[in-house]
CSV table of C-alpha atoms and ligand atoms in Angstrom, one decimal:
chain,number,residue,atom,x,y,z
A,3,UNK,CA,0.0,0.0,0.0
A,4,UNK,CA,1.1,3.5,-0.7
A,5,UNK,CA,2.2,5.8,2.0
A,6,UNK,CA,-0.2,8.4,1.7
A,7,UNK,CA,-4.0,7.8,0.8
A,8,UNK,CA,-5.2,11.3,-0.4
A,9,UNK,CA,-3.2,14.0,-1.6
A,10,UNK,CA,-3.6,17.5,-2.7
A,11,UNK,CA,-1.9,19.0,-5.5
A,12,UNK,CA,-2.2,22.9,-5.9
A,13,UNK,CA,-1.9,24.0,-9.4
A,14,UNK,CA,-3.3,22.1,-12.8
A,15,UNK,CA,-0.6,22.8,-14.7
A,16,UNK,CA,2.5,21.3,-16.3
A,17,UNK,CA,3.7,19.2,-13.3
A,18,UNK,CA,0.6,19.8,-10.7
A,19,UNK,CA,-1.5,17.6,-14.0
A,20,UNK,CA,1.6,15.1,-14.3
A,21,UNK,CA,1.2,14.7,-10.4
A,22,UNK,CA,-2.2,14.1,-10.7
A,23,UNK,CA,-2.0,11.4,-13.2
A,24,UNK,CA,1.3,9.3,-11.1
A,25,UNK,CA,-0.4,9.5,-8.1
A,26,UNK,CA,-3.6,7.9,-9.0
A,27,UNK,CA,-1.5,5.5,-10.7
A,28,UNK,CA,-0.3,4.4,-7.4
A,29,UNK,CA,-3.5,4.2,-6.3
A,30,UNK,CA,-3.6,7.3,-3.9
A,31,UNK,CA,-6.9,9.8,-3.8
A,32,UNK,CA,-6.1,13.3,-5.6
A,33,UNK,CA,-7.7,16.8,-5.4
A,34,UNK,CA,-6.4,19.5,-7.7
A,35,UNK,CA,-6.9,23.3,-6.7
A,36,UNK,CA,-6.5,25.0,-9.9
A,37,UNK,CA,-6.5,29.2,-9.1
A,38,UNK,CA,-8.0,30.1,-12.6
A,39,UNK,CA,-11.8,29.3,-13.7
A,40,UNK,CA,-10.5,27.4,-16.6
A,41,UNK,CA,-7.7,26.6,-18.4
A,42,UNK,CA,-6.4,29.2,-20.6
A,43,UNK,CA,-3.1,28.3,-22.1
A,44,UNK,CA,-1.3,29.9,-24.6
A,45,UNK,CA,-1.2,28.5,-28.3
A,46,UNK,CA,2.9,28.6,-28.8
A,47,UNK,CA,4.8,25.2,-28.6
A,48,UNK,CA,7.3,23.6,-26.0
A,49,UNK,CA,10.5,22.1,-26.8
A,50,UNK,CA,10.1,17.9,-25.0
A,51,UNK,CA,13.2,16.7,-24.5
A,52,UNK,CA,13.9,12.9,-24.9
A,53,UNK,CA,14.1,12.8,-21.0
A,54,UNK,CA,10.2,14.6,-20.5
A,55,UNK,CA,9.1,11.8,-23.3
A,56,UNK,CA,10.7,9.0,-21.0
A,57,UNK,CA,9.2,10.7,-18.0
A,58,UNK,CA,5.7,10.8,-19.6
A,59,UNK,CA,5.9,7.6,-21.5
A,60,UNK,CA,5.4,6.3,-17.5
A,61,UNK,CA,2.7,7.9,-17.1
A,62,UNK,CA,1.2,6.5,-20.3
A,63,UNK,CA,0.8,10.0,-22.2
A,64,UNK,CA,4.1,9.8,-24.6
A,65,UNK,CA,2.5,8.2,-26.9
A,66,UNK,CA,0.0,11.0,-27.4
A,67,UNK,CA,2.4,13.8,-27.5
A,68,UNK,CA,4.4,12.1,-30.1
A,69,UNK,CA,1.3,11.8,-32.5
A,70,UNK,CA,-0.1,15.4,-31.7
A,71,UNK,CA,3.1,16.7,-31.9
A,72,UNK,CA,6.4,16.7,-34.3
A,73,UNK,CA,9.3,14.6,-33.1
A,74,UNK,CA,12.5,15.5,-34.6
A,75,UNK,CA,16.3,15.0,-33.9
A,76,UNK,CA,19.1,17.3,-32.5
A,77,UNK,CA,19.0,21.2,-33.1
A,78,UNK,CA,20.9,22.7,-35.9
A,79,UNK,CA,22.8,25.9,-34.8
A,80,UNK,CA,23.2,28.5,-37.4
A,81,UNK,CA,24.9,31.9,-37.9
A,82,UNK,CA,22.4,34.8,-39.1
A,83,UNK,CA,22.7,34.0,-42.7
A,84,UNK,CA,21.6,30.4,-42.1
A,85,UNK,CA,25.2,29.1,-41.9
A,86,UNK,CA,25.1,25.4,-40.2
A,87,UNK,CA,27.5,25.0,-37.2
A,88,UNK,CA,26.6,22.2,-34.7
A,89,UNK,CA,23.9,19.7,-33.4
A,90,UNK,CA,22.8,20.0,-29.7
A,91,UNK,CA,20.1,17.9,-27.7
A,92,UNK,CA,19.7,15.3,-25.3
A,93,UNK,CA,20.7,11.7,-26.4
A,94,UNK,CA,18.0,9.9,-28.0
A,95,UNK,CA,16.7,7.8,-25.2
A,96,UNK,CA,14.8,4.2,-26.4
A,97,UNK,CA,12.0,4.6,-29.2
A,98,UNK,CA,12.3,8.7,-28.1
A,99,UNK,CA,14.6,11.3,-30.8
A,100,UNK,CA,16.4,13.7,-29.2
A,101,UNK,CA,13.5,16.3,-29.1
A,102,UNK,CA,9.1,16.2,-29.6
A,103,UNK,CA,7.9,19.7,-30.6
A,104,UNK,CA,4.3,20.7,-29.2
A,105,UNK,CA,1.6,23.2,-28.7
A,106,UNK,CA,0.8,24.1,-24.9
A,107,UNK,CA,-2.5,23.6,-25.4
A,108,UNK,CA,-2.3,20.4,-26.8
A,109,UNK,CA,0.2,19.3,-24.3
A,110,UNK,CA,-1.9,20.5,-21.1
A,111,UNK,CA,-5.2,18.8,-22.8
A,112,UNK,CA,-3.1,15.5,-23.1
A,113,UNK,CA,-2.5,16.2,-19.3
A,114,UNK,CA,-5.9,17.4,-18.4
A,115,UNK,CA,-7.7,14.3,-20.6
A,116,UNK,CA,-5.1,11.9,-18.4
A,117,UNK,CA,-6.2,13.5,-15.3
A,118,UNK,CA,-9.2,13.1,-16.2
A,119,UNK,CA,-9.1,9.7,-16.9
A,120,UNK,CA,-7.6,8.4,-14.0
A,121,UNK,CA,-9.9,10.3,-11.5
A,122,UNK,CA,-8.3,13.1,-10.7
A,123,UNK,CA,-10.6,15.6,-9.2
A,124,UNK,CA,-9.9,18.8,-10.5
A,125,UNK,CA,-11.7,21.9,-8.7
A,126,UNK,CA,-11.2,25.4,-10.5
A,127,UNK,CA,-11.3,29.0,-9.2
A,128,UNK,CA,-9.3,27.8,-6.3
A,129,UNK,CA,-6.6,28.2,-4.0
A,130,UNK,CA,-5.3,27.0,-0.8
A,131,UNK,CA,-5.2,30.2,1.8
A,132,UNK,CA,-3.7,28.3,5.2
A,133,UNK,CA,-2.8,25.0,6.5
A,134,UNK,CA,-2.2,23.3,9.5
A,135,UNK,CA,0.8,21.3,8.7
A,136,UNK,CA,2.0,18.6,11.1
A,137,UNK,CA,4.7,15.7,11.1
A,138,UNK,CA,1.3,13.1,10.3
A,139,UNK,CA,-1.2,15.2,8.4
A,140,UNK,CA,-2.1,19.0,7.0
A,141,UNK,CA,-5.5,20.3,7.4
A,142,UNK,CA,-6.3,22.5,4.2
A,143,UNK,CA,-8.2,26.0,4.6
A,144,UNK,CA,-8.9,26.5,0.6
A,145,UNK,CA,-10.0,30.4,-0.5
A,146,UNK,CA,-13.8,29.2,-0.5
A,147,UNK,CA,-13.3,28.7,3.2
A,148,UNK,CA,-13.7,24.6,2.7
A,149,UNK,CA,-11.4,22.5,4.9
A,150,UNK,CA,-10.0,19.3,4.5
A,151,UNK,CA,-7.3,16.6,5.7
A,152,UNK,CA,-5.1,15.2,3.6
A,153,UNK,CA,-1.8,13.1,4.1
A,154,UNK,CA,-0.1,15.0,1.8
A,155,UNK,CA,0.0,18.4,-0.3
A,156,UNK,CA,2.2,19.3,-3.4
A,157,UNK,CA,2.6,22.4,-4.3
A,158,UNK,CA,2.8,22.6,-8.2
A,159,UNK,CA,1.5,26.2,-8.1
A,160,UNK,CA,4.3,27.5,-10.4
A,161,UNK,CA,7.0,30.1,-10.2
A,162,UNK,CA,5.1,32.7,-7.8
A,163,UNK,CA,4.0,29.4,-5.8
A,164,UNK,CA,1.5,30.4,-2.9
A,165,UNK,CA,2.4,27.2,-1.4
A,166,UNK,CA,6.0,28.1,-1.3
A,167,UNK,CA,5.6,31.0,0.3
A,168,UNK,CA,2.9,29.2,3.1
A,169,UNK,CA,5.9,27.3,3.8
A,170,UNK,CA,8.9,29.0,3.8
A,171,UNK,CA,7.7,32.9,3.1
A,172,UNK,CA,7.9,35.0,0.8
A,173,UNK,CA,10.8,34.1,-2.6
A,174,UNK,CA,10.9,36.2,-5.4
A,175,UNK,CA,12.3,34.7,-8.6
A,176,UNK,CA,15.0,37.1,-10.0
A,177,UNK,CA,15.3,38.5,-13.6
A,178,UNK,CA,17.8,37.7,-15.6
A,179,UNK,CA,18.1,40.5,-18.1
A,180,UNK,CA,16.3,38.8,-21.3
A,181,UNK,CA,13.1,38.2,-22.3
A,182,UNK,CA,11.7,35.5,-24.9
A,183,UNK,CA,9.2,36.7,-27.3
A,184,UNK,CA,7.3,33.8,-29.2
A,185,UNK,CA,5.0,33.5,-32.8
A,186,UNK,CA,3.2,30.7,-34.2
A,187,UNK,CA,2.8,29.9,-37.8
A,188,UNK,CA,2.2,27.5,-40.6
A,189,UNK,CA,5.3,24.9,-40.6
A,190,UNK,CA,7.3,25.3,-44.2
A,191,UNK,CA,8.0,21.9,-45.5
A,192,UNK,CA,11.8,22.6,-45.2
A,193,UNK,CA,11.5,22.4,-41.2
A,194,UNK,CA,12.5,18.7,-40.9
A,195,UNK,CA,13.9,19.6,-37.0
A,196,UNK,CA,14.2,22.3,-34.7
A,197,UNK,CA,17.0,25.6,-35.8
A,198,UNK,CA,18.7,28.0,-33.7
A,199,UNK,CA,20.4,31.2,-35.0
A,200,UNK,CA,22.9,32.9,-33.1
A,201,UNK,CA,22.5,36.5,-33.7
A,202,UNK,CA,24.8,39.3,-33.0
A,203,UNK,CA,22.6,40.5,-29.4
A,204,UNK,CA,19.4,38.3,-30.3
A,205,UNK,CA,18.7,34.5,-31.0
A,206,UNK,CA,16.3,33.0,-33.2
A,207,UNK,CA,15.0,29.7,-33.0
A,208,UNK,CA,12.2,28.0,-34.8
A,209,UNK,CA,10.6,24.8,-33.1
A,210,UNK,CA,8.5,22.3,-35.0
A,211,UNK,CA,5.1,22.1,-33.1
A,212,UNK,CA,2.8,20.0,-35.1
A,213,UNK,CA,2.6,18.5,-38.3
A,214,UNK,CA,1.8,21.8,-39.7
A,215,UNK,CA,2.8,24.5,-37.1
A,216,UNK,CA,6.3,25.7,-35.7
A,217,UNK,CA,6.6,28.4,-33.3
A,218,UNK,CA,9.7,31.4,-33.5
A,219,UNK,CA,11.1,32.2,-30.3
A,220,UNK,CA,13.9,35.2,-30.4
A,221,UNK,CA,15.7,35.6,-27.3
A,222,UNK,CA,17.0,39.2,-26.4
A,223,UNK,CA,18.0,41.5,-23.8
A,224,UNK,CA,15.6,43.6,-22.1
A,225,UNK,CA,18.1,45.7,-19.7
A,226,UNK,CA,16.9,46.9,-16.3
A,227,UNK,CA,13.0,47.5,-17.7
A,228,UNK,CA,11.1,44.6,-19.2
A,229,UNK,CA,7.9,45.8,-19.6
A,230,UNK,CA,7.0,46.8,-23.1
A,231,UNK,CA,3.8,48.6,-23.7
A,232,UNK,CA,1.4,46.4,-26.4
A,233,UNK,CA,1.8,48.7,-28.9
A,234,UNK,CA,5.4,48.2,-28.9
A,235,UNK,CA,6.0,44.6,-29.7
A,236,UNK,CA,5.0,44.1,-33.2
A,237,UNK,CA,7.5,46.6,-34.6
A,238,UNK,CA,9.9,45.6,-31.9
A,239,UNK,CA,10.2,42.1,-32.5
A,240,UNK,CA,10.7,42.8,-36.4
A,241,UNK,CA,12.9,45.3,-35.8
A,242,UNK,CA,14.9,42.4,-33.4
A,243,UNK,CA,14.5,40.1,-36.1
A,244,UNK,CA,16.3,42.3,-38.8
A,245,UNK,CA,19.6,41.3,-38.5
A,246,UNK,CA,18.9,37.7,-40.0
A,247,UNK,CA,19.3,37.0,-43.1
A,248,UNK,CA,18.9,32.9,-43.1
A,249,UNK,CA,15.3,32.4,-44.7
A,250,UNK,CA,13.8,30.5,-43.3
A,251,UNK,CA,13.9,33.2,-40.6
A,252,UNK,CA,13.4,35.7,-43.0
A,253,UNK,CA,10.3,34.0,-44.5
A,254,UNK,CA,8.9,33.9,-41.1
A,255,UNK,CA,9.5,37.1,-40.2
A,256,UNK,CA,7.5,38.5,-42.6
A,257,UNK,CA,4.6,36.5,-41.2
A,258,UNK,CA,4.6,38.0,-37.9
A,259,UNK,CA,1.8,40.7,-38.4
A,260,UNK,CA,-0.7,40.1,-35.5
A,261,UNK,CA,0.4,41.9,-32.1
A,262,UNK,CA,-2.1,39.9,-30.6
A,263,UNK,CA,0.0,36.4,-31.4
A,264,UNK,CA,2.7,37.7,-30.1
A,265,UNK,CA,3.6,36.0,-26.5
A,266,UNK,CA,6.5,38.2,-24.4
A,267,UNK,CA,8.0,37.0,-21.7
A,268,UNK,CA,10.6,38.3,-19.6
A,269,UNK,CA,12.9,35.6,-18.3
A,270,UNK,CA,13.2,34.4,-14.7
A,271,UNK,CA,15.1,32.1,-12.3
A,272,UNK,CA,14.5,30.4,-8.6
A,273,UNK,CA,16.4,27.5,-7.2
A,274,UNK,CA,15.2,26.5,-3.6
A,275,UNK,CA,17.7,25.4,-1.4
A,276,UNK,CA,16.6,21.7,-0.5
A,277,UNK,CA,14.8,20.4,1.1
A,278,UNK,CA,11.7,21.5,-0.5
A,279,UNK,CA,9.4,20.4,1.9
A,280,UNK,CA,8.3,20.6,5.7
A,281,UNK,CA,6.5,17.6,7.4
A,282,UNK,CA,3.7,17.0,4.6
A,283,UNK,CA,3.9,19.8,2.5
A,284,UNK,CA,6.3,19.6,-0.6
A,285,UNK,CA,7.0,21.1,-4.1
A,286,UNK,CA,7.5,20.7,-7.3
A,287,UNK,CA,8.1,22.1,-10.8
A,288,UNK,CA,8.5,25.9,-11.0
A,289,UNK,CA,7.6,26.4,-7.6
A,290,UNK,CA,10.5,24.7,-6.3
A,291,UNK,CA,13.2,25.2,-9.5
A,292,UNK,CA,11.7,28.1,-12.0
A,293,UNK,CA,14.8,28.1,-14.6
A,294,UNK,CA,14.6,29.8,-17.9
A,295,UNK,CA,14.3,27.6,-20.8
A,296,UNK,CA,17.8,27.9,-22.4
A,297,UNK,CA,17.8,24.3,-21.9
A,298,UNK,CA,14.0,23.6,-23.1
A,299,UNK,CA,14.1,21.6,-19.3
A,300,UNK,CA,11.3,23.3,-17.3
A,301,UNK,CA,8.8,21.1,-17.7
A,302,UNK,CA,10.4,18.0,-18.1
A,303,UNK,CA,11.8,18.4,-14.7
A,304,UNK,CA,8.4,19.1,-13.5
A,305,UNK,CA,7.1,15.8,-15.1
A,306,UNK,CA,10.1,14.2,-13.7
A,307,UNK,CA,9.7,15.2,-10.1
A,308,UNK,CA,5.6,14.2,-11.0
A,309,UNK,CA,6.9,10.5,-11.7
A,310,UNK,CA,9.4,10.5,-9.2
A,311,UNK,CA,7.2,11.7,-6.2
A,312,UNK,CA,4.8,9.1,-7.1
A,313,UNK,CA,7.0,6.3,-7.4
A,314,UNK,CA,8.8,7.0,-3.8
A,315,UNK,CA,4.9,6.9,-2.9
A,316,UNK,CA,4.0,3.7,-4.0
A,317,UNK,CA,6.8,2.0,-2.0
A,318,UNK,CA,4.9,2.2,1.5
A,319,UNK,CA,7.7,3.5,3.0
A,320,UNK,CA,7.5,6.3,5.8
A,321,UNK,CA,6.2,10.1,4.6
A,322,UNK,CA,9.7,11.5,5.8
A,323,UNK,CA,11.7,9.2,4.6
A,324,UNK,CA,9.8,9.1,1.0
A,325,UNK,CA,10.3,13.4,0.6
A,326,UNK,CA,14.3,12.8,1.9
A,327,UNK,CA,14.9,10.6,-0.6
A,328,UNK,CA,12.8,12.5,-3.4
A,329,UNK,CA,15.5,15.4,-2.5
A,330,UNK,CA,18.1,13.3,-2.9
A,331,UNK,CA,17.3,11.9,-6.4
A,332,UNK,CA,15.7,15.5,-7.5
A,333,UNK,CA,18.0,18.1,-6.3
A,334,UNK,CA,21.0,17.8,-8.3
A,335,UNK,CA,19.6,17.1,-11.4
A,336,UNK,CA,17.6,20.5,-11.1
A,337,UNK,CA,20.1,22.7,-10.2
A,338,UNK,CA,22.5,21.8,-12.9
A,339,UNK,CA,19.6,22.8,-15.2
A,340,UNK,CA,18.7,25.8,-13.3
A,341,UNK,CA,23.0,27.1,-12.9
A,342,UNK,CA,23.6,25.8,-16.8
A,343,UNK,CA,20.2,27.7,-17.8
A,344,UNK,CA,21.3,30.7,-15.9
A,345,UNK,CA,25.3,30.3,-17.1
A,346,UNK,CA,24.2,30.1,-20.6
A,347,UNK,CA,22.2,33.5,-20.2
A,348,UNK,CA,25.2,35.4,-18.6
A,349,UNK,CA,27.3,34.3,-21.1
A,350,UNK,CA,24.6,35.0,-24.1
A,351,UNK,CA,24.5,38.7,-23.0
A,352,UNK,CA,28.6,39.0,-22.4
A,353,UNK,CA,28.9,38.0,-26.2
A,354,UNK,CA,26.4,40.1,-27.4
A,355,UNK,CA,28.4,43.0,-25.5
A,356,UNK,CA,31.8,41.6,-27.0
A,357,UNK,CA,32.8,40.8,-23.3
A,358,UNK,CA,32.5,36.7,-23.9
A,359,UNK,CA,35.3,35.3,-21.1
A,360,UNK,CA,37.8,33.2,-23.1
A,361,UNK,CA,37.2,29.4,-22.9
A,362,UNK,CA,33.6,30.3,-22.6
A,363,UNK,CA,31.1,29.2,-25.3
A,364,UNK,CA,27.9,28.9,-25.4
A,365,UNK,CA,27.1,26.4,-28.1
A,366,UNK,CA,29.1,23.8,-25.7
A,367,UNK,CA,27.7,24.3,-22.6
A,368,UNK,CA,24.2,23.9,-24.3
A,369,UNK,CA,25.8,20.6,-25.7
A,370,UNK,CA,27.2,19.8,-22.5
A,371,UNK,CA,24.3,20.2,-20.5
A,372,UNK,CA,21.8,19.0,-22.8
A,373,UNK,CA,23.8,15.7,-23.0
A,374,UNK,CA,23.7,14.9,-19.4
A,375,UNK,CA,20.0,14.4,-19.4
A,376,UNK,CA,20.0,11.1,-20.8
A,377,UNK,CA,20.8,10.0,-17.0
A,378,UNK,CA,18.6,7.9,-15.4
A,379,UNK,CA,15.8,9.7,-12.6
B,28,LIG,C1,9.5,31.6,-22.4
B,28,LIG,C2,9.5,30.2,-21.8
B,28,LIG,C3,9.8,29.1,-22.6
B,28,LIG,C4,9.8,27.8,-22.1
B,28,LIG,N1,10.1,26.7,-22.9
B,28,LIG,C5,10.2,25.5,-22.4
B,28,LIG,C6,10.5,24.4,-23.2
B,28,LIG,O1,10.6,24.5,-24.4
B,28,LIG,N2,10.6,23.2,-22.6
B,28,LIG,C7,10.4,23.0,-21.3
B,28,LIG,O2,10.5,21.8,-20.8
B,28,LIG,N3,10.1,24.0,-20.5
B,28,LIG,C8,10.0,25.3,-21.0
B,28,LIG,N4,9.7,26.3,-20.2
B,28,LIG,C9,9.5,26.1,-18.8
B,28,LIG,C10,8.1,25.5,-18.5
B,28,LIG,O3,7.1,26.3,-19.1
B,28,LIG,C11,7.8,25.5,-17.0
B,28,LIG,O4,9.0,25.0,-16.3
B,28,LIG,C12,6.6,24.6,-16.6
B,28,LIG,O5,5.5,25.2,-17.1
B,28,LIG,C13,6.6,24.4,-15.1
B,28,LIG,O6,5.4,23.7,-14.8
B,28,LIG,P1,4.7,23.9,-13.4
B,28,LIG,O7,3.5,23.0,-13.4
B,28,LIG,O8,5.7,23.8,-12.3
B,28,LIG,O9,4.2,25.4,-13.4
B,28,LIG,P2,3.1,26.1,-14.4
B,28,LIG,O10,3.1,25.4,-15.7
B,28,LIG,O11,3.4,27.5,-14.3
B,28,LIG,O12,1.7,25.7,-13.7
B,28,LIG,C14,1.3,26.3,-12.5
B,28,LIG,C15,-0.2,26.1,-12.3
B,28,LIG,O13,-0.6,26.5,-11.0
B,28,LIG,C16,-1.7,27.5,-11.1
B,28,LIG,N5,-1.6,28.3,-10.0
B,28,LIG,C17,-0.8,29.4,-9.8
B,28,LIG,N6,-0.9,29.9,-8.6
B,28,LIG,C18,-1.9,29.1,-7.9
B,28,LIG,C19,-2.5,29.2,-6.7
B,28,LIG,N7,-2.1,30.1,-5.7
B,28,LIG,N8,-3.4,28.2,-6.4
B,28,LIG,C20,-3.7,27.3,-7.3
B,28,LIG,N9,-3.2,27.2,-8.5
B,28,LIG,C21,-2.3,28.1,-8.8
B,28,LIG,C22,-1.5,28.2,-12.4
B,28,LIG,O14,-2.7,28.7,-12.9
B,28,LIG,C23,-1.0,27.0,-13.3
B,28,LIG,O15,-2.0,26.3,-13.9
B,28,LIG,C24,9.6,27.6,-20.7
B,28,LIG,C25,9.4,28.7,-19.9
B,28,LIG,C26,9.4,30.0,-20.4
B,28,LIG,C27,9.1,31.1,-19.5
């Protein structure tokens, strides 16, 4: 029998729907809280490494993400003019290629349907405002002023986690200086796998997404102030994009017309010192290791704490001896992603200032990085 019987997770997204999905798999009762009134994702694409396929393929949902979405092999890196360079990605792992491209919204209705499937109750428009956590239980105040026990809660509320801050105050993720702005369009037939372009003070990558969709993203630097009115970021992101002269780029860049489609983000990072829970509170995902995608990782390591979690559960063993030894199999693994992510970015905005430290490049570190995925969780 499983260690714990019922469970809440807070948050229905990436890893708080993956959670959902392990759990019930080993058999334990699962709530979701899910803060928003429905699910409102937005339509660019992720980046699944081989390692979030392996991680997913457990939970039965790889399958699903392969045929909705576009698997393809390592990542060609290009100068501006379309110039090929290198290859990075994970290893292929089994039946998995090195990458699966994907819409969001596909990806979190694969989760949702799974959720769904295995009885996961999933109750929107809410939060968790207090608990009363002890060493053999956690009563739950939720914002509708419902209680409830459970034996354990998970905190997959995302990188401004309320759950976090319940348990250890308040963390605020820091910027890093760049911001990702991302487009969807039709997929050219010549997009056989994913491209990056190194720019002189941008970068450019297009993503397959589905059969007939790829996204753009084009990383640049923001500086001290982020925010860019919504009138701004139509001419903005062409003007960013002019430097490029590779066409596929090009083609796309001329597509970009909506303001609307276009998804800004400024970048952000968090790594929680371990351990990342207190008697039966614990978290996951972004909540517990938000690190900007220069490693496409995110949400993979938020499916893999999902299966991991689960699978410490379904031993039987003792709640505080399952969450030490989730630390010790998750922590490492997330702050090499989270340091590498957060190397990578320092390094990407020295070269674009022509201040790149000698011995440091970027293109190998991703390699590097990117390589040691392939581990076993
Ligand atoms: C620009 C960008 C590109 C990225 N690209 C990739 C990529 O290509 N590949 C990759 O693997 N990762 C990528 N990531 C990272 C990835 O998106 C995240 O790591 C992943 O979404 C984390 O999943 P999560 O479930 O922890 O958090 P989230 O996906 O943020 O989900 C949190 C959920 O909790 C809910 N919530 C929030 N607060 C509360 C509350 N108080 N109560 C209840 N519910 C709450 C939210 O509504 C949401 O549904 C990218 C990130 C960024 C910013």
């Amino acid at each position: 029998m499983a260690s714990v019987n019922k469970v809440l997770v807070v948050g229905g997204g990436i890893g708080g729907l993956s959670a959902g999905v392990a759990l019930r798999q080993a058999g334990i009762e699962v709530d979701i809280a899910e803060l928003h009134p429905a699910f409102d994702v937005y339509g660019v694409g992720i980046i699944q490494p081989s390692n979030a396929l392996r991680a997913l393929d457990s939970l039965g949902l790889a399958d699903a993400c392969l045929e909705q979405g576009s698997p393809y092999g390592p990542i060609d890196l290009h100068a501006p003019n379309g110039h090929k360079f290198a290859s990075v990605g994970p290893p292929p792992l089994g039946r998995f290629q090195p990458h699966n491209g994907i819409s969001r919204r596909i990806l979190h209705t694969i989760l949702h349907d799974g959720a769904q499937a295995h009885g996961v109750k999933c109750r929107m428009n809410l939060s968790v405002s207090s608990f009363d956590n002890r060493e053999d239980g956690v009563d739950v105040t939720f914002t509708d002023g419902s209680t409830a026990p459970y034996d354990l809660v998970v905190g997959a509320d995302g990188v401004n986690s309320k759950v976090r801050s319940l348990l250890f105050g308040p963390q605020k993720a820091r910027y890093v200086g760049q911001s990702v702005w991302r487009y969807a369009f039709d997929r050219p037939a010549e997009l056989t796998t994913g491209h990056m372009y190194m720019g002189r003070n941008t970068r450019v990558g297009l993503i397959p997404m589905t059969k007939d969709r790829m996204y753009m993203f084009l990383l640049s630097s923001e500086g001290e102030n982020p925010v860019i009115p919504t009138e701004q970021l139509l001419p903005r992101m062409k003007a960013l994009l002019v430097d490029y002269s590779a066409p596929l780029v090009r083609q796309a860049a001329e597509q970009i017309t909506d303001p609307e489609g276009i998804i800004y983000r400024p970048l952000e990072t968090l790594l929680m010192p371990a351990p990342w829970y207190k008697n039966r509170v614990v978290i996951i995902g972004d909540a517990a290791h938000a690190t900007i995608p220069q490693l496409g990782q995110g949400a993979s390591l938020a499916i893999e704490d999902a299966v991991v979690l689960a699978e410490l559960l379904r031993t039987g063993e003792p709640v505080a001896a399952v969450l030490e030894q989730f630390m010790a199999r998750r922590f490492e693994r997330c702050k090499m992603v989270v340091e590498n992510s957060n190397t990578v970015s320092e390094w990407e905005q020295l070269e674009w200032q022509g201040r790149l430290p000698e011995g440091a490049n970027v293109a190998a570190l991703i390699g590097q990085a990117s390589g040691r995925m392939g581990a076993p969780i």
